[in-house]
Amino acid sequence: MEFLSDNEIRPFRLDTPEEAIADLRRRIAATRWPTRELATDRSQGVQLATVQELARYWTTDYDWRAFETKLNALPQYTTHIDGVEIHFIHVRSQHEDALPLIMTHGWPGSVVELLGVIGPLTDPTAHGGRAEDAFHLVLPSLPGYGFSGEPAELGWENGRIARAWAELMNRLGYTRYVAQGGDVGAAVTDAMGRQAPAGLLGIHVNLLSGATGIKDQLPAESAQERAAHDALNLFTKDGFGYFLEQSTRPQTIGYSLLDSPIGLAAWMFDHDTDSYYKIARALVDGEPVGGLTRDTIVDNVTLYWFTGTGASSSRWYWELGRILAAAAAAGQAPPPVSVPVSFTTFPDEIWPAPRSWVETVYPDLAYFNEADRGGHFAAWEEPEAFSAELRAAFRPLRTS
């Protein structure tokens, strides 16, 4: 793959025009509402009361400028890689021997879901950790997400993003580093592990992203394994709507996602049952789940709205569909991961993977743990516990 000769790293600052904020409020006020769902749970979709409370808060109490200030207080940059402008947050630890770590968010997330781990990872001594557990942290926005540019051509799948991330770390001068990801980020981080670029010491993931394609190969003997199969089957039958639409027709849903703020929010909320109920509880009842608060939820949705990335972020799923179809047609297994792999299973994940499942995908698993709390957006929900997992997972690699 050839990279552009423009290797410059440029500072980035967010400054949203006031007229854009006024337009957002006008569009929310003009929403045409459906009637209330007939079911008493989320089985018919995102509930009317949840979204109407979002609309009320979004237009009366929410302060986007506060988020701008928070984001602009962090070191942010952009750089061109392979024809796409990549946005990233880069926070260096005060501890000189810190281990560089690149973390990748997912959908419907953004760098917003990772902001809570910046302090615990870069400054562990202020969060119950040790100086020798510190990380230099790089948080890129995926191509087509957030403040990164949209790819202008096909082919921005996991492998291409993984190569771009390796180039980013090289451009920042890191010759030894580790990588982490969940959701889309898990797939990208998995690809980095299989490519094993120079300098990559190991990876950590918290979603067994390829499980849907190898269900028949995953053990189902123990009660835990059977429960995991039940959860995986439930997702593919009842929670797969967004995945199917985005992997087959991302452009079609994109028209709605860029035209209606409420339509965008409802689509983003309808991801998985556990996350939805946590979001609804934070929005309607004002009961946060760790870092998953009313404000951070609205920060994330508003970020998608102002960047106009509803369609472009969905296209990754279409690219993933092409990868899976091509692999199935060729009957080829992916190359093995040749760096140490660490995995944490969080109990409220869409399908909490047992160790036997993880070892099916990663036979030489170096670290595994079952956390006692946390779900699909574990770094967002439980930043302290999540950070503790990364410290433990990568500790053996610091002297390698």
PDB file of N, CA and C in Angstrom, residues 166-205:
ATOM      1  N   ALA A 166      -0.860   1.362  11.836  1.00  0.00           N
ATOM      2  CA  ALA A 166       0.573   1.087  11.972  1.00  0.00           C
ATOM      3  C   ALA A 166       1.392   2.255  11.441  1.00  0.00           C
ATOM      4  N   GLU A 167       0.940   2.831  10.336  1.00  0.00           N
ATOM      5  CA  GLU A 167       1.622   4.003   9.790  1.00  0.00           C
ATOM      6  C   GLU A 167       1.512   5.193  10.743  1.00  0.00           C
ATOM      7  N   LEU A 168       0.343   5.360  11.372  1.00  0.00           N
ATOM      8  CA  LEU A 168       0.166   6.449  12.328  1.00  0.00           C
ATOM      9  C   LEU A 168       1.143   6.305  13.493  1.00  0.00           C
ATOM     10  N   MET A 169       1.255   5.117  14.043  1.00  0.00           N
ATOM     11  CA  MET A 169       2.162   4.920  15.174  1.00  0.00           C
ATOM     12  C   MET A 169       3.612   5.143  14.751  1.00  0.00           C
ATOM     13  N   ASN A 170       3.954   4.704  13.549  1.00  0.00           N
ATOM     14  CA  ASN A 170       5.297   4.942  13.026  1.00  0.00           C
ATOM     15  C   ASN A 170       5.544   6.434  12.851  1.00  0.00           C
ATOM     16  N   ARG A 171       4.534   7.135  12.359  1.00  0.00           N
ATOM     17  CA  ARG A 171       4.663   8.573  12.123  1.00  0.00           C
ATOM     18  C   ARG A 171       4.843   9.339  13.435  1.00  0.00           C
ATOM     19  N   LEU A 172       4.276   8.802  14.505  1.00  0.00           N
ATOM     20  CA  LEU A 172       4.413   9.429  15.818  1.00  0.00           C
ATOM     21  C   LEU A 172       5.727   9.053  16.497  1.00  0.00           C
ATOM     22  N   GLY A 173       6.503   8.191  15.863  1.00  0.00           N
ATOM     23  CA  GLY A 173       7.813   7.831  16.391  1.00  0.00           C
ATOM     24  C   GLY A 173       7.810   6.680  17.368  1.00  0.00           C
ATOM     25  N   TYR A 174       6.714   5.910  17.401  1.00  0.00           N
ATOM     26  CA  TYR A 174       6.641   4.791  18.343  1.00  0.00           C
ATOM     27  C   TYR A 174       7.152   3.518  17.670  1.00  0.00           C
ATOM     28  N   THR A 175       8.217   2.975  18.190  1.00  0.00           N
ATOM     29  CA  THR A 175       8.809   1.755  17.636  1.00  0.00           C
ATOM     30  C   THR A 175       8.380   0.510  18.399  1.00  0.00           C
ATOM     31  N   ARG A 176       7.755   0.678  19.560  1.00  0.00           N
ATOM     32  CA  ARG A 176       7.205  -0.422  20.355  1.00  0.00           C
ATOM     33  C   ARG A 176       5.851   0.038  20.890  1.00  0.00           C
ATOM     34  N   TYR A 177       4.805  -0.719  20.620  1.00  0.00           N
ATOM     35  CA  TYR A 177       3.484  -0.289  21.070  1.00  0.00           C
ATOM     36  C   TYR A 177       2.539  -1.484  21.122  1.00  0.00           C
ATOM     37  N   VAL A 178       1.376  -1.260  21.748  1.00  0.00           N
ATOM     38  CA  VAL A 178       0.318  -2.268  21.808  1.00  0.00           C
ATOM     39  C   VAL A 178      -0.965  -1.651  21.271  1.00  0.00           C
ATOM     40  N   ALA A 179      -1.972  -2.511  21.017  1.00  0.00           N
ATOM     41  CA  ALA A 179      -3.225  -2.043  20.411  1.00  0.00           C
ATOM     42  C   ALA A 179      -4.409  -2.680  21.121  1.00  0.00           C
ATOM     43  N   GLN A 180      -5.520  -1.942  21.174  1.00  0.00           N
ATOM     44  CA  GLN A 180      -6.729  -2.418  21.841  1.00  0.00           C
ATOM     45  C   GLN A 180      -7.964  -1.969  21.068  1.00  0.00           C
ATOM     46  N   GLY A 181      -9.033  -2.796  21.131  1.00  0.00           N
ATOM     47  CA  GLY A 181     -10.271  -2.386  20.490  1.00  0.00           C
ATOM     48  C   GLY A 181     -11.454  -3.238  20.900  1.00  0.00           C
ATOM     49  N   GLY A 182     -12.617  -2.637  20.835  1.00  0.00           N
ATOM     50  CA  GLY A 182     -13.890  -3.330  21.023  1.00  0.00           C
ATOM     51  C   GLY A 182     -14.805  -2.993  19.862  1.00  0.00           C
ATOM     52  N   ASP A 183     -15.840  -3.816  19.602  1.00  0.00           N
ATOM     53  CA  ASP A 183     -16.773  -3.582  18.506  1.00  0.00           C
ATOM     54  C   ASP A 183     -15.993  -3.494  17.185  1.00  0.00           C
ATOM     55  N   VAL A 184     -16.207  -2.460  16.377  1.00  0.00           N
ATOM     56  CA  VAL A 184     -15.430  -2.305  15.141  1.00  0.00           C
ATOM     57  C   VAL A 184     -13.946  -2.298  15.481  1.00  0.00           C
ATOM     58  N   GLY A 185     -13.605  -1.642  16.580  1.00  0.00           N
ATOM     59  CA  GLY A 185     -12.207  -1.588  16.988  1.00  0.00           C
ATOM     60  C   GLY A 185     -11.607  -2.950  17.258  1.00  0.00           C
ATOM     61  N   ALA A 186     -12.420  -3.913  17.701  1.00  0.00           N
ATOM     62  CA  ALA A 186     -11.922  -5.269  17.914  1.00  0.00           C
ATOM     63  C   ALA A 186     -11.522  -5.907  16.594  1.00  0.00           C
ATOM     64  N   ALA A 187     -12.324  -5.672  15.557  1.00  0.00           N
ATOM     65  CA  ALA A 187     -12.010  -6.229  14.236  1.00  0.00           C
ATOM     66  C   ALA A 187     -10.738  -5.604  13.669  1.00  0.00           C
ATOM     67  N   VAL A 188     -10.591  -4.295  13.846  1.00  0.00           N
ATOM     68  CA  VAL A 188      -9.389  -3.615  13.360  1.00  0.00           C
ATOM     69  C   VAL A 188      -8.165  -4.089  14.136  1.00  0.00           C
ATOM     70  N   THR A 189      -8.303  -4.211  15.445  1.00  0.00           N
ATOM     71  CA  THR A 189      -7.174  -4.641  16.279  1.00  0.00           C
ATOM     72  C   THR A 189      -6.801  -6.085  15.969  1.00  0.00           C
ATOM     73  N   ASP A 190      -7.802  -6.932  15.727  1.00  0.00           N
ATOM     74  CA  ASP A 190      -7.547  -8.313  15.306  1.00  0.00           C
ATOM     75  C   ASP A 190      -6.723  -8.318  14.014  1.00  0.00           C
ATOM     76  N   ALA A 191      -7.079  -7.457  13.065  1.00  0.00           N
ATOM     77  CA  ALA A 191      -6.337  -7.385  11.807  1.00  0.00           C
ATOM     78  C   ALA A 191      -4.897  -6.935  12.044  1.00  0.00           C
ATOM     79  N   MET A 192      -4.711  -6.016  12.979  1.00  0.00           N
ATOM     80  CA  MET A 192      -3.344  -5.597  13.304  1.00  0.00           C
ATOM     81  C   MET A 192      -2.538  -6.778  13.840  1.00  0.00           C
ATOM     82  N   GLY A 193      -3.176  -7.600  14.686  1.00  0.00           N
ATOM     83  CA  GLY A 193      -2.483  -8.759  15.229  1.00  0.00           C
ATOM     84  C   GLY A 193      -2.101  -9.765  14.163  1.00  0.00           C
ATOM     85  N   ARG A 194      -2.940  -9.902  13.145  1.00  0.00           N
ATOM     86  CA  ARG A 194      -2.645 -10.851  12.060  1.00  0.00           C
ATOM     87  C   ARG A 194      -1.599 -10.292  11.092  1.00  0.00           C
ATOM     88  N   GLN A 195      -1.575  -8.969  10.934  1.00  0.00           N
ATOM     89  CA  GLN A 195      -0.543  -8.358  10.095  1.00  0.00           C
ATOM     90  C   GLN A 195       0.796  -8.265  10.822  1.00  0.00           C
ATOM     91  N   ALA A 196       0.745  -8.114  12.141  1.00  0.00           N
ATOM     92  CA  ALA A 196       1.943  -8.030  12.988  1.00  0.00           C
ATOM     93  C   ALA A 196       2.966  -7.048  12.439  1.00  0.00           C
ATOM     94  N   PRO A 197       2.596  -5.769  12.303  1.00  0.00           N
ATOM     95  CA  PRO A 197       3.572  -4.789  11.811  1.00  0.00           C
ATOM     96  C   PRO A 197       4.737  -4.645  12.777  1.00  0.00           C
ATOM     97  N   ALA A 198       5.841  -4.186  12.263  1.00  0.00           N
ATOM     98  CA  ALA A 198       7.029  -3.995  13.099  1.00  0.00           C
ATOM     99  C   ALA A 198       6.694  -3.069  14.265  1.00  0.00           C
ATOM    100  N   GLY A 199       7.038  -3.490  15.458  1.00  0.00           N
ATOM    101  CA  GLY A 199       6.808  -2.667  16.637  1.00  0.00           C
ATOM    102  C   GLY A 199       5.590  -3.057  17.447  1.00  0.00           C
ATOM    103  N   LEU A 200       4.649  -3.789  16.861  1.00  0.00           N
ATOM    104  CA  LEU A 200       3.451  -4.186  17.598  1.00  0.00           C
ATOM    105  C   LEU A 200       3.798  -5.338  18.530  1.00  0.00           C
ATOM    106  N   LEU A 201       3.675  -5.096  19.839  1.00  0.00           N
ATOM    107  CA  LEU A 201       4.049  -6.092  20.831  1.00  0.00           C
ATOM    108  C   LEU A 201       2.913  -7.048  21.181  1.00  0.00           C
ATOM    109  N   GLY A 202       1.667  -6.596  21.078  1.00  0.00           N
ATOM    110  CA  GLY A 202       0.536  -7.433  21.446  1.00  0.00           C
ATOM    111  C   GLY A 202      -0.762  -6.667  21.304  1.00  0.00           C
ATOM    112  N   ILE A 203      -1.887  -7.392  21.414  1.00  0.00           N
ATOM    113  CA  ILE A 203      -3.197  -6.773  21.278  1.00  0.00           C
ATOM    114  C   ILE A 203      -4.113  -7.221  22.422  1.00  0.00           C
ATOM    115  N   HIS A 204      -5.125  -6.407  22.674  1.00  0.00           N
ATOM    116  CA  HIS A 204      -6.196  -6.744  23.617  1.00  0.00           C
ATOM    117  C   HIS A 204      -7.520  -6.414  22.953  1.00  0.00           C
ATOM    118  N   VAL A 205      -8.472  -7.344  23.009  1.00  0.00           N
ATOM    119  CA  VAL A 205      -9.812  -7.104  22.491  1.00  0.00           C
ATOM    120  C   VAL A 205     -10.835  -7.535  23.537  1.00  0.00           C
TER     121      VAL A 205
END
